[in-house]
PDB file of C-alpha atoms and ligand atoms in Angstrom:
ATOM      1  CA  UNK A   1      -8.542 -14.232   0.217  1.00  0.00           C
ATOM      2  CA  UNK A   2      -7.029 -14.072   3.712  1.00  0.00           C
ATOM      3  CA  UNK A   3      -8.856 -14.968   6.924  1.00  0.00           C
ATOM      4  CA  UNK A   4      -9.704 -11.362   7.778  1.00  0.00           C
ATOM      5  CA  UNK A   5     -11.583 -10.675   4.541  1.00  0.00           C
ATOM      6  CA  UNK A   6     -13.530 -13.943   4.852  1.00  0.00           C
ATOM      7  CA  UNK A   7     -14.614 -12.799   8.294  1.00  0.00           C
ATOM      8  CA  UNK A   8     -15.663  -9.328   7.049  1.00  0.00           C
ATOM      9  CA  UNK A   9     -17.716 -10.970   4.288  1.00  0.00           C
ATOM     10  CA  UNK A  10     -19.494 -13.690   6.222  1.00  0.00           C
ATOM     11  CA  UNK A  11     -18.536 -14.040   9.890  1.00  0.00           C
ATOM     12  CA  UNK A  12     -19.493 -10.833  11.653  1.00  0.00           C
ATOM     13  CA  UNK A  13     -20.280 -12.904  14.750  1.00  0.00           C
ATOM     14  CA  UNK A  14     -16.678 -14.110  15.003  1.00  0.00           C
ATOM     15  CA  UNK A  15     -15.441 -10.538  14.464  1.00  0.00           C
ATOM     16  CA  UNK A  16     -17.680  -9.367  17.303  1.00  0.00           C
ATOM     17  CA  UNK A  17     -16.204 -12.050  19.560  1.00  0.00           C
ATOM     18  CA  UNK A  18     -12.711 -10.807  18.664  1.00  0.00           C
ATOM     19  CA  UNK A  19     -13.383  -7.169  19.476  1.00  0.00           C
ATOM     20  CA  UNK A  20     -15.401  -7.973  22.572  1.00  0.00           C
ATOM     21  CA  UNK A  21     -12.239  -9.510  24.044  1.00  0.00           C
ATOM     22  CA  UNK A  22     -10.026  -6.607  23.010  1.00  0.00           C
ATOM     23  CA  UNK A  23      -9.085  -3.634  25.172  1.00  0.00           C
ATOM     24  CA  UNK A  24     -10.302  -5.198  28.397  1.00  0.00           C
ATOM     25  CA  UNK A  25      -8.870  -2.195  30.249  1.00  0.00           C
ATOM     26  CA  UNK A  26     -10.969   0.195  28.100  1.00  0.00           C
ATOM     27  CA  UNK A  27      -7.999   2.425  27.263  1.00  0.00           C
ATOM     28  CA  UNK A  28      -9.334   3.519  23.869  1.00  0.00           C
ATOM     29  CA  UNK A  29     -12.652   4.612  25.359  1.00  0.00           C
ATOM     30  CA  UNK A  30     -10.736   6.568  28.037  1.00  0.00           C
ATOM     31  CA  UNK A  31      -8.497   8.221  25.429  1.00  0.00           C
ATOM     32  CA  UNK A  32     -11.460   9.334  23.315  1.00  0.00           C
ATOM     33  CA  UNK A  33     -13.505  10.719  26.188  1.00  0.00           C
ATOM     34  CA  UNK A  34     -10.551  12.488  27.819  1.00  0.00           C
ATOM     35  CA  UNK A  35      -9.365  14.140  24.599  1.00  0.00           C
ATOM     36  CA  UNK A  36     -12.484  14.932  22.555  1.00  0.00           C
ATOM     37  CA  UNK A  37     -15.840  16.522  23.209  1.00  0.00           C
ATOM     38  CA  UNK A  38     -18.412  14.622  21.153  1.00  0.00           C
ATOM     39  CA  UNK A  39     -21.423  16.383  22.681  1.00  0.00           C
ATOM     40  CA  UNK A  40     -23.915  17.269  19.955  1.00  0.00           C
ATOM     41  CA  UNK A  41     -21.278  16.789  17.235  1.00  0.00           C
ATOM     42  CA  UNK A  42     -21.492  15.165  13.789  1.00  0.00           C
ATOM     43  CA  UNK A  43     -19.305  12.178  12.931  1.00  0.00           C
ATOM     44  CA  UNK A  44     -18.285  10.426   9.732  1.00  0.00           C
ATOM     45  CA  UNK A  45     -16.885   6.958  10.510  1.00  0.00           C
ATOM     46  CA  UNK A  46     -15.174   4.923   7.784  1.00  0.00           C
ATOM     47  CA  UNK A  47     -14.744   1.147   7.939  1.00  0.00           C
ATOM     48  CA  UNK A  48     -17.245   1.069  10.800  1.00  0.00           C
ATOM     49  CA  UNK A  49     -17.250  -2.740  11.005  1.00  0.00           C
ATOM     50  CA  UNK A  50     -19.665  -3.937  13.674  1.00  0.00           C
ATOM     51  CA  UNK A  51     -19.645  -0.577  15.458  1.00  0.00           C
ATOM     52  CA  UNK A  52     -16.974  -1.134  18.114  1.00  0.00           C
ATOM     53  CA  UNK A  53     -15.694   2.484  18.041  1.00  0.00           C
ATOM     54  CA  UNK A  54     -19.162   3.908  17.295  1.00  0.00           C
ATOM     55  CA  UNK A  55     -20.421   2.578  20.633  1.00  0.00           C
ATOM     56  CA  UNK A  56     -17.782   4.686  22.404  1.00  0.00           C
ATOM     57  CA  UNK A  57     -19.262   8.012  21.272  1.00  0.00           C
ATOM     58  CA  UNK A  58     -22.813   7.274  19.992  1.00  0.00           C
ATOM     59  CA  UNK A  59     -24.621   8.392  23.151  1.00  0.00           C
ATOM     60  CA  UNK A  60     -23.135  11.890  22.973  1.00  0.00           C
ATOM     61  CA  UNK A  61     -23.276  12.884  19.306  1.00  0.00           C
ATOM     62  CA  UNK A  62     -26.019  14.523  17.230  1.00  0.00           C
ATOM     63  CA  UNK A  63     -25.606  12.478  14.043  1.00  0.00           C
ATOM     64  CA  UNK A  64     -23.280   9.924  12.449  1.00  0.00           C
ATOM     65  CA  UNK A  65     -22.763   8.683   8.903  1.00  0.00           C
ATOM     66  CA  UNK A  66     -21.283   5.198   9.118  1.00  0.00           C
ATOM     67  CA  UNK A  67     -19.564   3.630   6.119  1.00  0.00           C
ATOM     68  CA  UNK A  68     -18.067   0.237   5.294  1.00  0.00           C
ATOM     69  CA  UNK A  69     -17.402  -1.796   2.167  1.00  0.00           C
ATOM     70  CA  UNK A  70     -19.060  -4.879   3.713  1.00  0.00           C
ATOM     71  CA  UNK A  71     -22.839  -5.056   3.905  1.00  0.00           C
ATOM     72  CA  UNK A  72     -22.437  -8.050   6.223  1.00  0.00           C
ATOM     73  CA  UNK A  73     -20.408  -6.045   8.774  1.00  0.00           C
ATOM     74  CA  UNK A  74     -22.854  -3.150   8.524  1.00  0.00           C
ATOM     75  CA  UNK A  75     -25.778  -5.482   9.254  1.00  0.00           C
ATOM     76  CA  UNK A  76     -24.184  -6.332  12.608  1.00  0.00           C
ATOM     77  CA  UNK A  77     -23.382  -2.683  13.371  1.00  0.00           C
ATOM     78  CA  UNK A  78     -27.066  -1.851  12.813  1.00  0.00           C
ATOM     79  CA  UNK A  79     -27.945  -4.353  15.578  1.00  0.00           C
ATOM     80  CA  UNK A  80     -25.110  -3.319  17.881  1.00  0.00           C
ATOM     81  CA  UNK A  81     -26.001   0.346  17.895  1.00  0.00           C
ATOM     82  CA  UNK A  82     -29.784  -0.038  17.544  1.00  0.00           C
ATOM     83  CA  UNK A  83     -30.257   2.102  20.668  1.00  0.00           C
ATOM     84  CA  UNK A  84     -28.968   5.060  18.645  1.00  0.00           C
ATOM     85  CA  UNK A  85     -30.629   4.255  15.298  1.00  0.00           C
ATOM     86  CA  UNK A  86     -32.370   7.630  15.203  1.00  0.00           C
ATOM     87  CA  UNK A  87     -29.039   9.404  14.765  1.00  0.00           C
ATOM     88  CA  UNK A  88     -27.111   6.924  12.612  1.00  0.00           C
ATOM     89  CA  UNK A  89     -27.180   6.367   8.876  1.00  0.00           C
ATOM     90  CA  UNK A  90     -25.265   3.519   7.229  1.00  0.00           C
ATOM     91  CA  UNK A  91     -23.838   3.434   3.726  1.00  0.00           C
ATOM     92  CA  UNK A  92     -21.689   1.091   1.673  1.00  0.00           C
ATOM     93  CA  UNK A  93     -18.479   2.845   0.640  1.00  0.00           C
ATOM     94  CA  UNK A  94     -15.040   1.673  -0.416  1.00  0.00           C
ATOM     95  CA  UNK A  95     -12.347   3.727   1.328  1.00  0.00           C
ATOM     96  CA  UNK A  96     -10.871   4.224  -2.136  1.00  0.00           C
ATOM     97  CA  UNK A  97     -13.825   6.493  -2.893  1.00  0.00           C
ATOM     98  CA  UNK A  98     -13.705   9.000  -0.036  1.00  0.00           C
ATOM     99  CA  UNK A  99     -13.957  11.861  -2.560  1.00  0.00           C
ATOM    100  CA  UNK A 100     -17.636  10.829  -2.901  1.00  0.00           C
ATOM    101  CA  UNK A 101     -18.376  12.149   0.590  1.00  0.00           C
ATOM    102  CA  UNK A 102     -19.573  15.719   0.119  1.00  0.00           C
ATOM    103  CA  UNK A 103     -20.948  16.530   3.584  1.00  0.00           C
ATOM    104  CA  UNK A 104     -18.827  18.172   6.272  1.00  0.00           C
ATOM    105  CA  UNK A 105     -18.537  16.758   9.770  1.00  0.00           C
ATOM    106  CA  UNK A 106     -17.011  17.730  13.108  1.00  0.00           C
ATOM    107  CA  UNK A 107     -15.161  14.400  13.337  1.00  0.00           C
ATOM    108  CA  UNK A 108     -13.883  11.784  10.914  1.00  0.00           C
ATOM    109  CA  UNK A 109     -13.010   8.527  12.665  1.00  0.00           C
ATOM    110  CA  UNK A 110     -11.569   5.326  11.281  1.00  0.00           C
ATOM    111  CA  UNK A 111     -10.460   2.262  13.202  1.00  0.00           C
ATOM    112  CA  UNK A 112      -8.223  -0.445  11.761  1.00  0.00           C
ATOM    113  CA  UNK A 113      -9.669   0.045   8.250  1.00  0.00           C
ATOM    114  CA  UNK A 114      -7.393   2.388   6.244  1.00  0.00           C
ATOM    115  CA  UNK A 115      -4.500   0.076   7.087  1.00  0.00           C
ATOM    116  CA  UNK A 116      -6.082  -2.607   4.899  1.00  0.00           C
ATOM    117  CA  UNK A 117      -6.082  -0.358   1.841  1.00  0.00           C
ATOM    118  CA  UNK A 118      -2.510   0.734   2.423  1.00  0.00           C
ATOM    119  CA  UNK A 119      -1.367  -2.866   2.968  1.00  0.00           C
ATOM    120  CA  UNK A 120      -3.235  -4.366   0.011  1.00  0.00           C
ATOM    121  CA  UNK A 121      -2.523  -1.857  -2.716  1.00  0.00           C
ATOM    122  CA  UNK A 122       0.707  -1.740  -4.658  1.00  0.00           C
ATOM    123  CA  UNK A 123       0.679   2.037  -4.948  1.00  0.00           C
ATOM    124  CA  UNK A 124       0.273   2.660  -1.237  1.00  0.00           C
ATOM    125  CA  UNK A 125       1.902   6.120  -1.379  1.00  0.00           C
ATOM    126  CA  UNK A 126      -0.873   7.301  -3.703  1.00  0.00           C
ATOM    127  CA  UNK A 127      -3.593   6.016  -1.340  1.00  0.00           C
ATOM    128  CA  UNK A 128      -1.944   7.499   1.728  1.00  0.00           C
ATOM    129  CA  UNK A 129      -1.854  10.948   0.072  1.00  0.00           C
ATOM    130  CA  UNK A 130      -5.432  10.621  -1.209  1.00  0.00           C
ATOM    131  CA  UNK A 131      -6.858   9.545   2.145  1.00  0.00           C
ATOM    132  CA  UNK A 132      -5.121  12.410   3.954  1.00  0.00           C
ATOM    133  CA  UNK A 133      -6.239  14.991   1.385  1.00  0.00           C
ATOM    134  CA  UNK A 134      -9.879  13.791   1.183  1.00  0.00           C
ATOM    135  CA  UNK A 135     -10.348  13.283   4.914  1.00  0.00           C
ATOM    136  CA  UNK A 136      -8.977  16.731   5.809  1.00  0.00           C
ATOM    137  CA  UNK A 137     -11.745  18.190   3.636  1.00  0.00           C
ATOM    138  CA  UNK A 138     -14.462  16.033   5.203  1.00  0.00           C
ATOM    139  CA  UNK A 139     -13.965  16.914   8.895  1.00  0.00           C
ATOM    140  CA  UNK A 140     -12.450  19.483  11.237  1.00  0.00           C
ATOM    141  CA  UNK A 141     -10.950  16.763  13.421  1.00  0.00           C
ATOM    142  CA  UNK A 142      -9.555  13.456  12.182  1.00  0.00           C
ATOM    143  CA  UNK A 143      -8.999  10.455  14.480  1.00  0.00           C
ATOM    144  CA  UNK A 144      -7.318   7.488  12.828  1.00  0.00           C
ATOM    145  CA  UNK A 145      -6.741   4.301  14.824  1.00  0.00           C
ATOM    146  CA  UNK A 146      -4.445   1.514  13.584  1.00  0.00           C
ATOM    147  CA  UNK A 147      -2.428  -1.414  14.873  1.00  0.00           C
ATOM    148  CA  UNK A 148       1.059  -1.112  16.314  1.00  0.00           C
ATOM    149  CA  UNK A 149       1.352  -4.861  16.792  1.00  0.00           C
ATOM    150  CA  UNK A 150      -0.448  -7.918  18.147  1.00  0.00           C
ATOM    151  CA  UNK A 151       1.287 -10.266  20.630  1.00  0.00           C
ATOM    152  CA  UNK A 152       4.603  -8.427  20.321  1.00  0.00           C
ATOM    153  CA  UNK A 153       6.984  -7.134  22.995  1.00  0.00           C
ATOM    154  CA  UNK A 154       6.898  -3.466  22.043  1.00  0.00           C
ATOM    155  CA  UNK A 155       4.944  -1.071  19.811  1.00  0.00           C
ATOM    156  CA  UNK A 156       6.135  -1.033  16.224  1.00  0.00           C
ATOM    157  CA  UNK A 157       4.425  -0.724  12.818  1.00  0.00           C
ATOM    158  CA  UNK A 158       3.955  -4.392  11.803  1.00  0.00           C
ATOM    159  CA  UNK A 159       5.023  -3.880   8.165  1.00  0.00           C
ATOM    160  CA  UNK A 160       7.117  -1.477   6.087  1.00  0.00           C
ATOM    161  CA  UNK A 161       3.997  -0.206   4.311  1.00  0.00           C
ATOM    162  CA  UNK A 162       2.314   0.627   7.602  1.00  0.00           C
ATOM    163  CA  UNK A 163       5.536   2.238   8.800  1.00  0.00           C
ATOM    164  CA  UNK A 164       5.427   4.570   5.772  1.00  0.00           C
ATOM    165  CA  UNK A 165       1.733   5.229   6.374  1.00  0.00           C
ATOM    166  CA  UNK A 166       2.243   6.216  10.015  1.00  0.00           C
ATOM    167  CA  UNK A 167       5.338   8.310   9.155  1.00  0.00           C
ATOM    168  CA  UNK A 168       3.371  10.202   6.500  1.00  0.00           C
ATOM    169  CA  UNK A 169       0.632  10.962   9.004  1.00  0.00           C
ATOM    170  CA  UNK A 170       3.192  12.578  11.312  1.00  0.00           C
ATOM    171  CA  UNK A 171       4.744  14.517   8.406  1.00  0.00           C
ATOM    172  CA  UNK A 172       1.264  15.818   7.614  1.00  0.00           C
ATOM    173  CA  UNK A 173       0.750  17.201  11.100  1.00  0.00           C
ATOM    174  CA  UNK A 174      -1.081  14.318  12.804  1.00  0.00           C
ATOM    175  CA  UNK A 175      -0.033  13.744  16.402  1.00  0.00           C
ATOM    176  CA  UNK A 176       0.647  10.173  17.458  1.00  0.00           C
ATOM    177  CA  UNK A 177      -0.371   8.485  20.707  1.00  0.00           C
ATOM    178  CA  UNK A 178       0.276   4.828  21.449  1.00  0.00           C
ATOM    179  CA  UNK A 179      -1.877   2.928  23.919  1.00  0.00           C
ATOM    180  CA  UNK A 180      -2.322  -0.685  25.030  1.00  0.00           C
ATOM    181  CA  UNK A 181      -5.570  -2.395  23.981  1.00  0.00           C
ATOM    182  CA  UNK A 182      -4.762  -5.907  25.229  1.00  0.00           C
ATOM    183  CA  UNK A 183      -7.061  -8.875  24.673  1.00  0.00           C
ATOM    184  CA  UNK A 184      -8.306 -10.932  27.614  1.00  0.00           C
ATOM    185  CA  UNK A 185      -9.741 -14.404  27.027  1.00  0.00           C
ATOM    186  CA  UNK A 186     -11.389 -16.930  29.351  1.00  0.00           C
ATOM    187  CA  UNK A 187      -9.001 -19.702  28.317  1.00  0.00           C
ATOM    188  CA  UNK A 188      -5.972 -20.422  26.125  1.00  0.00           C
ATOM    189  CA  UNK A 189      -8.219 -22.473  23.824  1.00  0.00           C
ATOM    190  CA  UNK A 190     -10.571 -19.556  23.374  1.00  0.00           C
ATOM    191  CA  UNK A 191      -7.641 -17.211  22.605  1.00  0.00           C
ATOM    192  CA  UNK A 192      -6.278 -19.719  20.096  1.00  0.00           C
ATOM    193  CA  UNK A 193      -9.645 -20.134  18.378  1.00  0.00           C
ATOM    194  CA  UNK A 194     -10.616 -16.451  18.120  1.00  0.00           C
ATOM    195  CA  UNK A 195      -7.215 -14.864  17.426  1.00  0.00           C
ATOM    196  CA  UNK A 196      -6.142 -17.808  15.250  1.00  0.00           C
ATOM    197  CA  UNK A 197      -9.268 -17.458  13.097  1.00  0.00           C
ATOM    198  CA  UNK A 198      -8.433 -13.818  12.440  1.00  0.00           C
ATOM    199  CA  UNK A 199      -4.633 -13.705  12.363  1.00  0.00           C
ATOM    200  CA  UNK A 200      -3.890 -17.223  11.110  1.00  0.00           C
ATOM    201  CA  UNK A 201      -2.098 -20.413  12.130  1.00  0.00           C
ATOM    202  CA  UNK A 202       1.129 -18.676  13.242  1.00  0.00           C
ATOM    203  CA  UNK A 203      -0.780 -16.718  15.888  1.00  0.00           C
ATOM    204  CA  UNK A 204      -2.569 -19.861  17.087  1.00  0.00           C
ATOM    205  CA  UNK A 205       0.746 -21.683  17.495  1.00  0.00           C
ATOM    206  CA  UNK A 206       2.350 -18.775  19.355  1.00  0.00           C
ATOM    207  CA  UNK A 207      -0.565 -18.638  21.831  1.00  0.00           C
ATOM    208  CA  UNK A 208      -0.340 -22.412  22.358  1.00  0.00           C
ATOM    209  CA  UNK A 209       3.422 -22.195  22.951  1.00  0.00           C
ATOM    210  CA  UNK A 210       3.290 -19.247  25.340  1.00  0.00           C
ATOM    211  CA  UNK A 211       0.099 -20.457  27.054  1.00  0.00           C
ATOM    212  CA  UNK A 212      -1.386 -16.973  27.577  1.00  0.00           C
ATOM    213  CA  UNK A 213      -4.921 -15.672  28.061  1.00  0.00           C
ATOM    214  CA  UNK A 214      -3.900 -11.996  28.038  1.00  0.00           C
ATOM    215  CA  UNK A 215      -2.493 -11.051  24.662  1.00  0.00           C
ATOM    216  CA  UNK A 216      -0.708  -7.734  24.282  1.00  0.00           C
ATOM    217  CA  UNK A 217      -2.008  -5.359  21.627  1.00  0.00           C
ATOM    218  CA  UNK A 218      -0.506  -1.961  20.841  1.00  0.00           C
ATOM    219  CA  UNK A 219      -2.705   0.610  19.154  1.00  0.00           C
ATOM    220  CA  UNK A 220      -1.679   3.874  17.520  1.00  0.00           C
ATOM    221  CA  UNK A 221      -4.005   6.862  17.408  1.00  0.00           C
ATOM    222  CA  UNK A 222      -3.229   9.667  14.984  1.00  0.00           C
ATOM    223  CA  UNK A 223      -5.196  12.871  15.400  1.00  0.00           C
ATOM    224  CA  UNK A 224      -5.383  16.074  13.382  1.00  0.00           C
ATOM    225  CA  UNK A 225      -7.353  19.132  14.463  1.00  0.00           C
ATOM    226  CA  UNK A 226      -8.797  19.698  17.913  1.00  0.00           C
TER     227      UNK A 226
HETATM  228  C1  LIG B 301     -10.500  -4.584  11.435  1.00  0.00           C
HETATM  229  S1  LIG B 301     -12.118  -4.167  10.898  1.00  0.00           S
HETATM  230  C2  LIG B 301     -12.407  -2.692  11.855  1.00  0.00           C
HETATM  231  C3  LIG B 301     -13.863  -2.444  12.080  1.00  0.00           C
HETATM  232  C4  LIG B 301     -14.188  -1.375  13.108  1.00  0.00           C
HETATM  233  N1  LIG B 301     -13.685  -0.090  12.720  1.00  0.00           N
HETATM  234  C5  LIG B 301     -13.631  -1.768  14.469  1.00  0.00           C
HETATM  235  O1  LIG B 301     -12.955  -0.931  15.088  1.00  0.00           O
HETATM  236  O2  LIG B 301     -13.883  -2.877  14.917  1.00  0.00           O
HETATM  237  C6  LIG B 301     -11.875  -3.509   9.285  1.00  0.00           C
HETATM  238  C7  LIG B 301     -13.163  -3.018   8.621  1.00  0.00           C
HETATM  239  O3  LIG B 301     -12.798  -2.286   7.435  1.00  0.00           O
HETATM  240  C8  LIG B 301     -13.638  -2.689   6.384  1.00  0.00           C
HETATM  241  N2  LIG B 301     -12.893  -2.489   5.135  1.00  0.00           N
HETATM  242  C9  LIG B 301     -11.822  -3.182   4.672  1.00  0.00           C
HETATM  243  N3  LIG B 301     -11.419  -2.669   3.504  1.00  0.00           N
HETATM  244  C10 LIG B 301     -12.251  -1.628   3.233  1.00  0.00           C
HETATM  245  C11 LIG B 301     -12.342  -0.695   2.168  1.00  0.00           C
HETATM  246  N4  LIG B 301     -11.507  -0.727   1.130  1.00  0.00           N
HETATM  247  N5  LIG B 301     -13.313   0.241   2.219  1.00  0.00           N
HETATM  248  C12 LIG B 301     -14.182   0.289   3.258  1.00  0.00           C
HETATM  249  N6  LIG B 301     -14.153  -0.562   4.299  1.00  0.00           N
HETATM  250  C13 LIG B 301     -13.190  -1.508   4.286  1.00  0.00           C
HETATM  251  C14 LIG B 301     -13.980  -4.148   6.655  1.00  0.00           C
HETATM  252  O4  LIG B 301     -15.171  -4.546   5.994  1.00  0.00           O
HETATM  253  C15 LIG B 301     -14.092  -4.133   8.174  1.00  0.00           C
HETATM  254  O5  LIG B 301     -15.406  -3.858   8.585  1.00  0.00           O
END
């Protein structure tokens, strides 16, 4: 099992540290509030993690159903969005089983979660088509957020599988926006520890070599519907 899955299973605290250092300029929050009206709306969020994206819209919405495969990640999300517990319900769900969602929502949001399924599965074309088909039925507006590269010079899908995934989204009518969600750390050692724990030894060595506390991150946002 790679570092990321270990963290999702038993180190939600470390994951929270990672995301709390990401997007120090708050560009994702700005993008969401400038482009979407969440007031009194219903949201289905898949791969909710510890609730990083949820916190960006939770104050405005009427109700959210929040799903993840990891009970451990959900337990942290429950704490992180406790101020909005009256309008949030959490459920365990594997993204492979999105056909099990029968309710309809105004928004379906996923952040950095579908990419795992596409990357891990051999038959990624099947899963891309299934996710698109199921999610279009679930919500009027889809907002899918995925990586376009960590500590790289320019935005680019990090792997061929993700390249196919993002290309298929565009072919299916999603519009693509790329933003910067850079990490900012207090020290090089902190950057090495947190990013290295998640992305592995190669990342730790690159941070050490380049001696940086601000680490570039490119994020793609694919949206369908208004
Ligand atoms: C990179 S984290 C993103 C979490 C959150 N969306 C955020 O923006 O911080 C990926 C999340 O997807 C979840 N995940 C990974 N594979 C999944 C799957 N097949 N079905 C559902 N959730 C999955 C993990 O448990 C983890 O919480």
